[in-house]
Amino acid sequence: MATDSTLNHDELYIKGRWTPTTDRIDVTDLTNDTTFASISAATPADAEDALEAAQAAQADMRETTIVQRAEWVTAIADGIEARKPELADVIVREAGKPISSARGEVDAAAERFRRAAEEARSLEGKYVEGTTEGHEGWRAIVRNEPVGTALCITPYNYPLSTTALQVAPALAAGNSVILKPATKTPISGAILAEIIVEAAPDLPEGAFGFVPGRASEIGDVLAGDDRIDAIAMTGSSGAGKHVAGVSGMVELHMELGGNAPEIVFPDADLDSASSAATAGSLKYAGQRCSAVSRVLAHEDVHDDLVDRIDAEMDGWEAGDLFEEETSLGPLISHEQADWVVELIEDALDRGATLVRGGERDGRFVEPTLLADVPQDARIVHEEQFGPVVAVTTFADEGDALGVANGGDLGLDAAVFTADYDRAMRMADRLEVGGVRINGAPSHGLGDIPFGGKKDSGIGREGIGYTIEAFVERKSIIL
């Protein structure tokens, strides 16, 4: 694959044309630890050019119709589907996903562009009459307008489908868009850029920019510029706080770190809880914001639950990422593997029991099960992004809530119980953006809005929800 020219992108896309650069970023093939692709790296000057072009295109974008924009995103969806084998291959190699998951990500990206056409058509204005003293008889039209220029900063763990979740509604709403992909996984974004250019040939010049590059060199140039009107970002809480600090007065739409607890009560279906804990912790080697990051088991069922999880983990083994039955791949980098091992060792040092796993080979960390994890262990409170099921105990509802709400993150949670009233009490009191009852957290395509509290983000993503971040309302009083 390293000789395939489609995987070596020599140009950025700025001002409506492909622009060559001299600096490049090599992309690692996680199936064999070699370099399989190379991509242009934007300079600060390139970022400035993209900003200038995007601002200049705003007026033309405002003149586009909903019908026209719906045709663009639908054609882009068709283009994604036409290149599904190529995109799936790239996702396996640059993100380290098993092929079955990679194909699913391509399908999700296409569907999100297709649904963006529906989102655009749902942007209906409103007719409002004044109802307060002094405004009697006032009549107004409240209309939705594009915010201007949207900067999309995308993550490595879902390099195509999350990109689609940002770019599709931003374009459908009539905005200029600048796409900055994750440095570790830029190739799927480059292919998407090609698809966008081919599928929407009448897109105003400068309305779409593709600027891969090192965040340390162009990140602040883009995020800190007054010509940016909205920033959509998926990434770590630390990176999100940095972007928020330099961005100024813009619309921020951020889905950041997660540390989802699965809380299991004595009356829960333990087979269902163990299955959810295992898959929720190990899918994509735990590199998901919505992953089950810690299992809080009532002290009466801790040992039974651990035994069931241990049995469930038998089917989770690393293998050839291009084999259909492979369920587990590597972590994105050696540094991430170091981090996961550090959290495992901290838990063991504090008294946790190693039931299985714990070994590391390069980017691979064995599926690991930790039991009797002390509540003060770092893995209970810090985002791990690794294939570890960490089980700790609690005594009652208040104890469980204290552990679950004790950190800075609040994206997702799960509650397993047969008691409806208890399920709703817990859901009401958990400080997170979404609670799943008797099931593992999952964001899916986004039919139901998702996002976090505290350091886990700002705003809500999803079909019909993300587009709200890319429009602003104007009142016209008649």
Tab-separated table of C-alpha atoms in Angstrom:
chain	number	residue	atom	x	y	z
A	1	MET	CA	0.000	0.000	0.000
A	2	ALA	CA	2.908	2.382	0.545
A	3	THR	CA	3.352	2.689	-3.204
A	4	ASP	CA	-0.294	3.585	-3.841
A	5	SER	CA	-0.285	7.217	-4.947
A	6	THR	CA	-3.799	7.768	-3.570
A	7	LEU	CA	-2.302	7.490	-0.103
A	8	ASN	CA	0.350	10.146	-0.644
A	9	HIS	CA	-1.233	13.571	-0.685
A	10	ASP	CA	1.050	16.303	-1.898
A	11	GLU	CA	-1.317	19.243	-1.632
A	12	LEU	CA	-3.550	21.257	0.631
A	13	TYR	CA	-6.885	22.578	-0.598
A	14	ILE	CA	-7.029	26.368	-0.240
A	15	LYS	CA	-8.773	29.089	-2.273
A	16	GLY	CA	-10.544	26.543	-4.425
A	17	ARG	CA	-7.420	24.787	-5.654
A	18	TRP	CA	-4.919	22.167	-4.610
A	19	THR	CA	-1.775	23.816	-3.283
A	20	PRO	CA	1.588	21.989	-3.013
A	21	THR	CA	3.828	22.231	0.041
A	22	THR	CA	7.363	21.124	0.843
A	23	ASP	CA	6.877	20.032	4.468
A	24	ARG	CA	5.261	16.657	5.011
A	25	ILE	CA	3.877	14.407	7.749
A	26	ASP	CA	4.483	10.663	7.617
A	27	VAL	CA	1.586	8.463	8.716
A	28	THR	CA	2.243	5.144	10.461
A	29	ASP	CA	0.611	1.921	9.319
A	30	LEU	CA	-0.600	0.399	12.584
A	31	THR	CA	-0.865	-3.042	10.994
A	32	ASN	CA	2.912	-3.338	10.611
A	33	ASP	CA	4.466	-0.253	12.252
A	34	THR	CA	5.836	1.120	8.968
A	35	THR	CA	5.112	4.374	7.133
A	36	PHE	CA	2.305	3.776	4.655
A	37	ALA	CA	1.426	7.317	3.634
A	38	SER	CA	2.641	10.889	3.550
A	39	ILE	CA	0.667	14.102	3.573
A	40	SER	CA	1.391	17.789	3.127
A	41	ALA	CA	1.795	19.847	6.291
A	42	ALA	CA	0.317	23.334	6.304
A	43	THR	CA	2.410	26.243	7.511
A	44	PRO	CA	1.087	29.242	9.453
A	45	ALA	CA	1.069	31.140	6.144
A	46	ASP	CA	-1.080	28.416	4.586
A	47	ALA	CA	-3.479	28.656	7.527
A	48	GLU	CA	-3.710	32.421	7.016
A	49	ASP	CA	-4.508	31.867	3.334
A	50	ALA	CA	-7.274	29.418	4.234
A	51	LEU	CA	-8.765	31.897	6.721
A	52	GLU	CA	-8.698	34.713	4.198
A	53	ALA	CA	-10.317	32.553	1.529
A	54	ALA	CA	-13.017	31.259	3.870
A	55	GLN	CA	-13.970	34.766	4.964
A	56	ALA	CA	-14.097	35.973	1.367
A	57	ALA	CA	-16.423	33.092	0.463
A	58	GLN	CA	-18.953	33.824	3.198
A	59	ALA	CA	-21.037	36.227	1.120
A	60	ASP	CA	-21.365	33.716	-1.723
A	61	MET	CA	-22.201	30.921	0.718
A	62	ARG	CA	-25.020	32.992	2.199
A	63	GLU	CA	-26.541	33.221	-1.265
A	64	THR	CA	-26.643	29.468	-1.747
A	65	THR	CA	-30.006	27.782	-1.309
A	66	ILE	CA	-30.992	24.935	0.957
A	67	VAL	CA	-31.754	22.862	-2.131
A	68	GLN	CA	-28.258	23.467	-3.495
A	69	ARG	CA	-26.549	22.622	-0.216
A	70	ALA	CA	-28.677	19.503	0.229
A	71	GLU	CA	-27.555	18.362	-3.225
A	72	TRP	CA	-23.900	18.891	-2.206
A	73	VAL	CA	-24.033	16.808	0.955
A	74	THR	CA	-26.026	14.061	-0.755
A	75	ALA	CA	-23.464	13.890	-3.563
A	76	ILE	CA	-20.684	13.760	-0.968
A	77	ALA	CA	-22.429	10.812	0.695
A	78	ASP	CA	-22.528	9.060	-2.677
A	79	GLY	CA	-18.816	9.765	-3.122
A	80	ILE	CA	-17.980	8.275	0.264
A	81	GLU	CA	-19.898	5.121	-0.531
A	82	ALA	CA	-18.176	4.819	-3.915
A	83	ARG	CA	-14.769	4.832	-2.211
A	84	LYS	CA	-15.746	2.635	0.741
A	85	PRO	CA	-13.092	-0.081	0.210
A	86	GLU	CA	-10.308	2.491	-0.016
A	87	LEU	CA	-11.530	4.449	2.992
A	88	ALA	CA	-11.980	1.324	5.105
A	89	ASP	CA	-8.435	0.211	4.250
A	90	VAL	CA	-7.047	3.603	5.267
A	91	ILE	CA	-8.948	3.638	8.577
A	92	VAL	CA	-7.590	0.195	9.442
A	93	ARG	CA	-4.046	1.333	8.755
A	94	GLU	CA	-3.965	4.837	10.208
A	95	ALA	CA	-6.357	4.322	13.147
A	96	GLY	CA	-5.684	0.647	13.911
A	97	LYS	CA	-9.334	-0.407	13.729
A	98	PRO	CA	-10.455	-3.916	12.821
A	99	ILE	CA	-11.817	-4.016	9.271
A	100	SER	CA	-15.413	-4.639	10.350
A	101	SER	CA	-15.362	-1.499	12.492
A	102	ALA	CA	-13.658	0.483	9.732
A	103	ARG	CA	-16.380	-0.418	7.239
A	104	GLY	CA	-19.004	0.605	9.777
A	105	GLU	CA	-17.314	3.965	10.182
A	106	VAL	CA	-17.455	4.596	6.427
A	107	ASP	CA	-21.156	3.753	6.404
A	108	ALA	CA	-21.759	6.097	9.343
A	109	ALA	CA	-19.918	8.948	7.605
A	110	ALA	CA	-21.975	8.559	4.444
A	111	GLU	CA	-25.188	8.419	6.449
A	112	ARG	CA	-24.270	11.569	8.362
A	113	PHE	CA	-23.755	13.493	5.126
A	114	ARG	CA	-27.035	12.123	3.803
A	115	ARG	CA	-28.860	13.138	6.975
A	116	ALA	CA	-27.327	16.638	6.736
A	117	ALA	CA	-29.610	17.281	3.784
A	118	GLU	CA	-32.559	16.668	6.094
A	119	GLU	CA	-30.984	18.917	8.742
A	120	ALA	CA	-30.705	21.755	6.237
A	121	ARG	CA	-34.342	21.373	5.227
A	122	SER	CA	-35.369	21.502	8.890
A	123	LEU	CA	-33.934	25.006	9.318
A	124	GLU	CA	-37.308	26.666	9.165
A	125	GLY	CA	-37.845	30.217	10.300
A	126	LYS	CA	-40.550	31.291	12.752
A	127	TYR	CA	-43.273	33.901	12.830
A	128	VAL	CA	-43.516	35.570	16.270
A	129	GLU	CA	-45.941	38.119	17.714
A	130	GLY	CA	-45.042	40.394	20.604
A	131	THR	CA	-46.693	39.443	23.911
A	132	THR	CA	-45.119	41.854	26.392
A	133	GLU	CA	-45.960	45.438	27.282
A	134	GLY	CA	-44.512	47.832	24.751
A	135	HIS	CA	-44.319	45.157	22.072
A	136	GLU	CA	-48.054	44.747	21.538
A	137	GLY	CA	-48.752	44.365	17.866
A	138	TRP	CA	-45.154	43.644	16.959
A	139	ARG	CA	-44.696	40.965	14.336
A	140	ALA	CA	-41.389	39.392	13.493
A	141	ILE	CA	-39.765	36.805	11.318
A	142	VAL	CA	-37.020	34.855	13.100
A	143	ARG	CA	-34.744	33.273	10.526
A	144	ASN	CA	-31.681	31.036	10.687
A	145	GLU	CA	-28.509	32.280	9.050
A	146	PRO	CA	-25.049	30.684	8.753
A	147	VAL	CA	-22.580	31.805	11.410
A	148	GLY	CA	-19.861	32.474	8.810
A	149	THR	CA	-16.737	30.299	8.957
A	150	ALA	CA	-16.571	27.031	10.897
A	151	LEU	CA	-13.282	25.454	11.937
A	152	CYS	CA	-13.557	21.662	12.277
A	153	ILE	CA	-10.870	20.037	14.444
A	154	THR	CA	-11.247	16.278	14.244
A	155	PRO	CA	-9.943	13.368	16.379
A	156	TYR	CA	-7.842	10.324	15.604
A	157	ASN	CA	-10.231	7.715	16.968
A	158	TYR	CA	-13.056	8.300	14.452
A	159	PRO	CA	-11.192	10.125	11.684
A	160	LEU	CA	-13.990	9.881	9.112
A	161	SER	CA	-17.338	9.588	10.887
A	162	THR	CA	-16.668	12.347	13.437
A	163	THR	CA	-15.330	14.533	10.635
A	164	ALA	CA	-18.603	13.938	8.813
A	165	LEU	CA	-20.567	14.876	11.935
A	166	GLN	CA	-18.838	18.266	11.932
A	167	VAL	CA	-18.333	19.093	8.258
A	168	ALA	CA	-21.689	17.909	6.909
A	169	PRO	CA	-23.966	20.144	9.040
A	170	ALA	CA	-21.555	23.084	8.771
A	171	LEU	CA	-21.723	22.973	4.961
A	172	ALA	CA	-25.445	22.216	4.954
A	173	ALA	CA	-26.055	25.334	7.075
A	174	GLY	CA	-24.273	27.497	4.493
A	175	ASN	CA	-20.949	28.131	6.170
A	176	SER	CA	-17.410	28.258	4.903
A	177	VAL	CA	-15.550	25.298	6.411
A	178	ILE	CA	-11.885	24.770	7.284
A	179	LEU	CA	-11.002	21.162	8.085
A	180	LYS	CA	-7.994	20.470	10.323
A	181	PRO	CA	-7.659	16.672	10.738
A	182	ALA	CA	-5.795	14.884	13.526
A	183	THR	CA	-2.079	14.650	12.746
A	184	LYS	CA	-2.002	10.897	13.423
A	185	THR	CA	-4.935	10.087	11.112
A	186	PRO	CA	-5.129	12.651	8.284
A	187	ILE	CA	-5.423	10.405	5.231
A	188	SER	CA	-9.119	9.581	5.509
A	189	GLY	CA	-9.723	13.331	5.847
A	190	ALA	CA	-7.667	13.950	2.715
A	191	ILE	CA	-9.766	11.470	0.769
A	192	LEU	CA	-12.920	13.143	2.104
A	193	ALA	CA	-11.557	16.484	0.911
A	194	GLU	CA	-11.117	15.020	-2.568
A	195	ILE	CA	-14.680	13.731	-2.479
A	196	ILE	CA	-16.054	17.117	-1.397
A	197	VAL	CA	-14.215	18.931	-4.192
A	198	GLU	CA	-15.430	16.438	-6.807
A	199	ALA	CA	-19.003	16.195	-5.520
A	200	ALA	CA	-19.597	19.944	-5.149
A	201	PRO	CA	-17.863	21.598	-8.131
A	202	ASP	CA	-20.004	24.739	-7.741
A	203	LEU	CA	-18.924	25.280	-4.122
A	204	PRO	CA	-17.798	28.945	-3.932
A	205	GLU	CA	-14.044	29.386	-4.162
A	206	GLY	CA	-12.539	29.291	-0.682
A	207	ALA	CA	-15.682	27.937	0.983
A	208	PHE	CA	-13.945	24.673	1.816
A	209	GLY	CA	-10.367	24.438	3.012
A	210	PHE	CA	-8.340	21.370	3.908
A	211	VAL	CA	-5.287	22.179	6.046
A	212	PRO	CA	-3.612	19.160	7.619
A	213	GLY	CA	-0.675	20.099	9.797
A	214	ARG	CA	0.897	19.994	13.208
A	215	ALA	CA	-1.283	21.518	15.908
A	216	SER	CA	1.774	23.126	17.504
A	217	GLU	CA	2.371	25.090	14.287
A	218	ILE	CA	-1.073	25.972	12.930
A	219	GLY	CA	-3.540	25.199	15.721
A	220	ASP	CA	-3.479	28.571	17.436
A	221	VAL	CA	-3.249	30.397	14.110
A	222	LEU	CA	-6.590	28.906	13.112
A	223	ALA	CA	-8.421	28.758	16.446
A	224	GLY	CA	-7.251	32.185	17.615
A	225	ASP	CA	-8.218	34.117	14.495
A	226	ASP	CA	-11.128	36.581	14.559
A	227	ARG	CA	-12.263	35.337	11.138
A	228	ILE	CA	-13.408	32.069	12.720
A	229	ASP	CA	-17.038	32.217	13.864
A	230	ALA	CA	-17.555	28.669	15.167
A	231	ILE	CA	-15.263	25.853	16.252
A	232	ALA	CA	-16.354	22.228	16.287
A	233	MET	CA	-13.856	20.017	18.057
A	234	THR	CA	-13.622	16.460	19.298
A	235	GLY	CA	-10.595	15.652	21.429
A	236	SER	CA	-9.144	15.611	24.899
A	237	SER	CA	-10.307	17.943	27.655
A	238	GLY	CA	-6.866	19.524	27.846
A	239	ALA	CA	-6.813	20.311	24.145
A	240	GLY	CA	-10.361	21.618	24.322
A	241	LYS	CA	-9.529	23.987	27.174
A	242	HIS	CA	-6.548	25.283	25.212
A	243	VAL	CA	-8.655	25.958	22.112
A	244	ALA	CA	-11.309	27.666	24.224
A	245	GLY	CA	-8.610	29.832	25.785
A	246	VAL	CA	-7.280	31.155	22.478
A	247	SER	CA	-10.491	31.304	20.461
A	248	GLY	CA	-12.184	34.399	21.807
A	249	MET	CA	-15.867	35.139	21.144
A	250	VAL	CA	-16.861	32.281	18.869
A	251	GLU	CA	-19.471	29.541	18.996
A	252	LEU	CA	-17.763	26.574	20.683
A	253	HIS	CA	-19.066	23.088	20.010
A	254	MET	CA	-16.886	20.530	21.773
A	255	GLU	CA	-17.147	16.840	22.604
A	256	LEU	CA	-14.194	16.161	24.873
A	257	GLY	CA	-12.914	13.499	27.266
A	258	GLY	CA	-15.025	10.864	28.978
A	259	ASN	CA	-14.709	8.521	31.945
A	260	ALA	CA	-18.038	6.709	31.847
A	261	PRO	CA	-18.965	4.669	34.924
A	262	GLU	CA	-21.096	1.546	34.659
A	263	ILE	CA	-22.935	1.289	37.979
A	264	VAL	CA	-24.211	-2.205	38.810
A	265	PHE	CA	-26.705	-2.799	41.641
A	266	PRO	CA	-27.469	-6.182	43.297
A	267	ASP	CA	-30.783	-6.590	41.457
A	268	ALA	CA	-29.209	-6.084	38.017
A	269	ASP	CA	-29.104	-8.689	35.265
A	270	LEU	CA	-25.441	-9.572	35.756
A	271	ASP	CA	-25.098	-11.316	32.403
A	272	SER	CA	-26.248	-8.159	30.646
A	273	ALA	CA	-24.075	-5.956	32.875
A	274	SER	CA	-20.954	-8.063	32.303
A	275	SER	CA	-21.480	-8.158	28.553
A	276	ALA	CA	-21.955	-4.378	28.428
A	277	ALA	CA	-18.921	-3.762	30.628
A	278	THR	CA	-16.690	-5.963	28.482
A	279	ALA	CA	-17.726	-4.656	25.088
A	280	GLY	CA	-18.029	-1.105	26.403
A	281	SER	CA	-14.473	-1.223	27.742
A	282	LEU	CA	-12.710	-3.139	24.960
A	283	LYS	CA	-14.300	-2.000	21.679
A	284	TYR	CA	-11.643	-0.192	19.617
A	285	ALA	CA	-9.237	-0.977	22.461
A	286	GLY	CA	-11.130	1.446	24.690
A	287	GLN	CA	-10.229	4.465	22.538
A	288	ARG	CA	-13.728	5.935	22.579
A	289	CYS	CA	-15.060	8.890	24.522
A	290	SER	CA	-18.161	6.848	25.373
A	291	ALA	CA	-16.198	3.758	26.467
A	292	VAL	CA	-17.004	2.179	29.820
A	293	SER	CA	-13.944	3.401	31.683
A	294	ARG	CA	-14.764	2.054	35.160
A	295	VAL	CA	-17.233	-0.444	36.562
A	296	LEU	CA	-18.791	0.427	39.922
A	297	ALA	CA	-20.145	-2.833	41.342
A	298	HIS	CA	-22.164	-3.074	44.528
A	299	GLU	CA	-20.117	-4.928	47.129
A	300	ASP	CA	-22.662	-7.780	47.180
A	301	VAL	CA	-22.133	-8.609	43.474
A	302	HIS	CA	-18.532	-7.542	42.840
A	303	ASP	CA	-17.013	-11.032	42.797
A	304	ASP	CA	-19.799	-12.562	40.718
A	305	LEU	CA	-19.623	-9.726	38.201
A	306	VAL	CA	-15.843	-10.004	37.911
A	307	ASP	CA	-16.142	-13.729	37.176
A	308	ARG	CA	-18.693	-13.079	34.450
A	309	ILE	CA	-16.585	-10.318	32.878
A	310	ASP	CA	-13.557	-12.604	32.950
A	311	ALA	CA	-15.501	-15.218	30.996
A	312	GLU	CA	-16.768	-12.597	28.521
A	313	MET	CA	-13.216	-11.449	27.804
A	314	ASP	CA	-12.199	-14.832	26.378
A	315	GLY	CA	-13.303	-13.750	22.921
A	316	TRP	CA	-11.382	-10.489	22.890
A	317	GLU	CA	-7.948	-11.055	21.421
A	318	ALA	CA	-5.695	-9.046	19.159
A	319	GLY	CA	-5.261	-10.341	15.624
A	320	ASP	CA	-4.844	-9.417	11.979
A	321	LEU	CA	-6.847	-6.215	11.565
A	322	PHE	CA	-7.987	-7.292	8.105
A	323	GLU	CA	-9.555	-10.514	9.430
A	324	GLU	CA	-13.314	-10.253	9.911
A	325	GLU	CA	-13.271	-11.953	13.324
A	326	THR	CA	-10.580	-9.699	14.830
A	327	SER	CA	-12.060	-7.647	17.647
A	328	LEU	CA	-9.057	-5.866	19.127
A	329	GLY	CA	-6.281	-3.729	17.692
A	330	PRO	CA	-3.382	-1.594	18.894
A	331	LEU	CA	-3.457	1.735	20.635
A	332	ILE	CA	-2.785	4.767	18.492
A	333	SER	CA	0.764	5.320	19.772
A	334	HIS	CA	3.483	4.041	22.078
A	335	GLU	CA	2.838	7.062	24.305
A	336	GLN	CA	-0.808	6.065	24.735
A	337	ALA	CA	0.256	2.531	25.621
A	338	ASP	CA	2.655	3.989	28.194
A	339	TRP	CA	-0.230	5.946	29.728
A	340	VAL	CA	-2.515	2.919	30.009
A	341	VAL	CA	0.222	0.812	31.595
A	342	GLU	CA	0.937	3.629	34.047
A	343	LEU	CA	-2.705	3.608	35.180
A	344	ILE	CA	-2.730	-0.183	35.498
A	345	GLU	CA	0.429	-0.137	37.610
A	346	ASP	CA	-0.947	2.629	39.820
A	347	ALA	CA	-4.075	0.569	40.507
A	348	LEU	CA	-2.016	-2.522	41.333
A	349	ASP	CA	0.277	-0.520	43.599
A	350	ARG	CA	-2.779	0.661	45.517
A	351	GLY	CA	-4.062	-2.881	46.061
A	352	ALA	CA	-6.109	-3.836	42.983
A	353	THR	CA	-6.143	-7.478	41.892
A	354	LEU	CA	-4.926	-8.379	38.396
A	355	VAL	CA	-7.384	-10.972	37.107
A	356	ARG	CA	-6.020	-11.144	33.572
A	357	GLY	CA	-3.878	-9.210	31.098
A	358	GLY	CA	-1.664	-6.337	32.097
A	359	GLU	CA	1.119	-7.025	29.590
A	360	ARG	CA	2.178	-4.647	26.853
A	361	ASP	CA	3.936	-5.239	23.504
A	362	GLY	CA	4.650	-2.025	21.642
A	363	ARG	CA	1.316	-0.347	20.904
A	364	PHE	CA	-0.634	-3.408	22.063
A	365	VAL	CA	-1.907	-3.643	25.637
A	366	GLU	CA	-3.497	-6.940	26.577
A	367	PRO	CA	-7.194	-6.833	27.437
A	368	THR	CA	-6.903	-6.310	31.169
A	369	LEU	CA	-9.306	-6.995	34.031
A	370	LEU	CA	-8.682	-5.377	37.401
A	371	ALA	CA	-10.791	-6.304	40.449
A	372	ASP	CA	-11.099	-4.689	43.883
A	373	VAL	CA	-9.739	-1.427	42.498
A	374	PRO	CA	-9.518	1.112	45.335
A	375	GLN	CA	-11.737	4.138	44.835
A	376	ASP	CA	-8.712	6.436	45.026
A	377	ALA	CA	-6.879	4.720	42.150
A	378	ARG	CA	-6.150	7.052	39.251
A	379	ILE	CA	-7.859	4.767	36.752
A	380	VAL	CA	-11.144	5.379	38.578
A	381	HIS	CA	-10.896	9.134	38.053
A	382	GLU	CA	-8.766	9.716	34.937
A	383	GLU	CA	-9.561	8.981	31.297
A	384	GLN	CA	-7.666	5.849	30.277
A	385	PHE	CA	-8.470	5.310	26.551
A	386	GLY	CA	-7.255	1.726	26.789
A	387	PRO	CA	-8.533	-1.881	26.877
A	388	VAL	CA	-8.944	-2.131	30.649
A	389	VAL	CA	-11.994	-3.185	32.667
A	390	ALA	CA	-11.454	-1.673	36.110
A	391	VAL	CA	-13.957	-2.872	38.737
A	392	THR	CA	-14.355	-1.091	42.062
A	393	THR	CA	-16.997	-1.462	44.763
A	394	PHE	CA	-19.585	0.772	46.373
A	395	ALA	CA	-21.830	0.356	49.390
A	396	ASP	CA	-24.978	2.314	48.491
A	397	GLU	CA	-26.406	4.884	46.052
A	398	GLY	CA	-24.719	7.802	47.750
A	399	ASP	CA	-21.341	6.079	47.638
A	400	ALA	CA	-21.764	5.253	43.946
A	401	LEU	CA	-22.726	8.826	43.121
A	402	GLY	CA	-19.761	10.159	45.072
A	403	VAL	CA	-17.346	8.103	42.993
A	404	ALA	CA	-19.134	8.646	39.684
A	405	ASN	CA	-19.415	12.423	40.119
A	406	GLY	CA	-16.103	12.906	41.870
A	407	GLY	CA	-13.970	13.836	38.860
A	408	ASP	CA	-13.824	16.600	36.273
A	409	LEU	CA	-15.375	14.588	33.431
A	410	GLY	CA	-19.061	14.039	32.776
A	411	LEU	CA	-19.845	12.639	29.336
A	412	ASP	CA	-21.720	9.340	29.803
A	413	ALA	CA	-22.796	6.832	32.423
A	414	ALA	CA	-24.683	3.547	32.622
A	415	VAL	CA	-26.910	2.223	35.415
A	416	PHE	CA	-27.868	-1.455	35.756
A	417	THR	CA	-30.810	-2.159	38.041
A	418	ALA	CA	-34.280	-3.706	37.937
A	419	ASP	CA	-35.645	-0.903	40.142
A	420	TYR	CA	-37.227	1.803	37.961
A	421	ASP	CA	-37.301	4.395	40.724
A	422	ARG	CA	-33.643	3.834	41.548
A	423	ALA	CA	-32.702	4.021	37.882
A	424	MET	CA	-34.395	7.408	37.563
A	425	ARG	CA	-32.914	8.698	40.840
A	426	MET	CA	-29.451	7.818	39.628
A	427	ALA	CA	-30.067	9.272	36.185
A	428	ASP	CA	-31.245	12.529	37.740
A	429	ARG	CA	-28.217	12.826	40.008
A	430	LEU	CA	-25.400	11.696	37.731
A	431	GLU	CA	-23.476	14.727	36.477
A	432	VAL	CA	-23.168	13.637	32.859
A	433	GLY	CA	-24.646	14.461	29.479
A	434	GLY	CA	-26.188	11.035	28.903
A	435	VAL	CA	-27.251	8.061	31.045
A	436	ARG	CA	-28.033	4.615	29.605
A	437	ILE	CA	-30.273	2.392	31.695
A	438	ASN	CA	-29.328	-1.307	31.523
A	439	GLY	CA	-27.023	-0.868	28.562
A	440	ALA	CA	-23.593	0.478	27.658
A	441	PRO	CA	-23.254	4.109	26.494
A	442	SER	CA	-23.318	4.562	22.734
A	443	HIS	CA	-23.503	7.709	20.622
A	444	GLY	CA	-24.226	5.997	17.310
A	445	LEU	CA	-25.226	8.211	14.421
A	446	GLY	CA	-26.687	10.741	16.813
A	447	ASP	CA	-30.454	10.321	16.664
A	448	ILE	CA	-30.325	11.178	20.381
A	449	PRO	CA	-28.167	14.209	21.288
A	450	PHE	CA	-24.881	13.550	23.068
A	451	GLY	CA	-22.297	15.695	24.769
A	452	GLY	CA	-20.791	16.355	28.151
A	453	LYS	CA	-20.875	18.377	31.323
A	454	LYS	CA	-17.929	19.818	33.231
A	455	ASP	CA	-14.681	19.221	31.324
A	456	SER	CA	-16.339	16.824	28.891
A	457	GLY	CA	-17.528	19.472	26.504
A	458	ILE	CA	-19.816	22.250	25.380
A	459	GLY	CA	-22.991	21.764	23.354
A	460	ARG	CA	-24.693	18.665	22.013
A	461	GLU	CA	-23.906	16.702	18.893
A	462	GLY	CA	-26.130	14.503	16.776
A	463	ILE	CA	-28.391	14.449	13.771
A	464	GLY	CA	-30.571	17.540	13.884
A	465	TYR	CA	-28.605	18.918	16.855
A	466	THR	CA	-25.109	19.646	15.569
A	467	ILE	CA	-26.436	22.004	12.919
A	468	GLU	CA	-27.705	24.303	15.673
A	469	ALA	CA	-24.081	25.238	16.416
A	470	PHE	CA	-23.592	26.472	12.868
A	471	VAL	CA	-26.525	28.874	12.572
A	472	GLU	CA	-27.514	32.060	14.333
A	473	ARG	CA	-30.945	33.600	14.586
A	474	LYS	CA	-31.864	36.963	13.179
A	475	SER	CA	-35.113	38.712	14.148
A	476	ILE	CA	-36.723	40.881	11.496
A	477	ILE	CA	-39.450	43.048	13.060
A	478	LEU	CA	-42.182	43.936	10.610
